[in-house]
């Protein structure tokens, strides 16, 4: 199933199918929204929990969003 977006929660999510699991995760869309909020508050950085599976898309979104 393709990811869906919840604008109010700033969450990207999907369901793995019948009897499956719900997943929520950050992607370039959610990172862009979150970094826009950080900038609007005059904050200068973000905390990252874990990005070992990132091929550069999330890191680039974070870098772009904080500039």
Tab-separated table of C-alpha atoms in Angstrom:
chain	number	residue	atom	x	y	z
A	1	UNK	CA	0.000	0.000	0.000
A	2	UNK	CA	1.238	3.486	-0.814
A	3	UNK	CA	1.957	5.849	2.057
A	4	UNK	CA	-0.707	8.297	3.164
A	5	UNK	CA	-0.264	11.621	4.909
A	6	UNK	CA	-1.974	13.143	7.925
A	7	UNK	CA	-1.323	16.905	7.679
A	8	UNK	CA	-2.484	17.784	11.197
A	9	UNK	CA	-0.324	15.122	12.867
A	10	UNK	CA	2.478	15.662	10.315
A	11	UNK	CA	2.637	11.902	9.973
A	12	UNK	CA	3.288	9.586	7.064
A	13	UNK	CA	1.687	6.178	7.515
A	14	UNK	CA	0.703	2.989	5.737
A	15	UNK	CA	-0.878	-0.392	6.401
A	16	UNK	CA	0.786	-3.603	5.285
A	17	UNK	CA	-2.484	-5.259	4.217
A	18	UNK	CA	-5.096	-7.656	5.568
A	19	UNK	CA	-4.055	-8.828	9.021
A	20	UNK	CA	-0.965	-6.657	8.743
A	21	UNK	CA	0.466	-3.772	10.670
A	22	UNK	CA	0.132	-0.008	10.686
A	23	UNK	CA	3.393	1.898	10.282
A	24	UNK	CA	4.145	5.549	10.868
A	25	UNK	CA	7.440	7.009	9.733
A	26	UNK	CA	9.198	10.143	8.561
A	27	UNK	CA	9.795	10.762	4.875
A	28	UNK	CA	10.854	13.835	2.899
A	29	UNK	CA	7.294	15.257	3.177
A	30	UNK	CA	7.093	15.007	6.971
A	31	UNK	CA	10.674	16.197	7.479
A	32	UNK	CA	9.933	19.213	5.291
A	33	UNK	CA	6.860	20.087	7.366
A	34	UNK	CA	8.686	19.566	10.655
A	35	UNK	CA	11.719	21.626	9.666
A	36	UNK	CA	9.413	24.428	8.474
A	37	UNK	CA	7.887	24.459	11.958
A	38	UNK	CA	11.359	24.496	13.564
A	39	UNK	CA	12.351	27.500	11.442
A	40	UNK	CA	9.073	29.294	12.240
A	41	UNK	CA	9.949	29.044	15.949
A	42	UNK	CA	13.505	30.265	15.416
A	43	UNK	CA	14.972	26.902	16.417
A	44	UNK	CA	18.295	25.897	14.915
A	45	UNK	CA	18.372	22.105	14.807
A	46	UNK	CA	16.636	18.771	15.067
A	47	UNK	CA	17.148	15.524	16.967
A	48	UNK	CA	17.436	12.316	14.964
A	49	UNK	CA	16.722	8.988	16.607
A	50	UNK	CA	17.831	6.552	13.913
A	51	UNK	CA	18.464	6.831	10.181
A	52	UNK	CA	20.646	3.825	9.362
A	53	UNK	CA	18.411	2.810	6.452
A	54	UNK	CA	18.508	6.247	4.833
A	55	UNK	CA	20.055	6.349	1.367
A	56	UNK	CA	20.405	10.128	1.653
A	57	UNK	CA	16.816	11.198	0.963
A	58	UNK	CA	15.992	11.937	4.607
A	59	UNK	CA	19.359	13.508	5.384
A	60	UNK	CA	19.014	15.782	2.349
A	61	UNK	CA	15.454	16.729	3.343
A	62	UNK	CA	16.673	17.618	6.825
A	63	UNK	CA	19.615	19.614	5.496
A	64	UNK	CA	17.434	21.476	2.993
A	65	UNK	CA	14.707	22.120	5.545
A	66	UNK	CA	17.049	23.634	8.125
A	67	UNK	CA	18.728	26.047	5.677
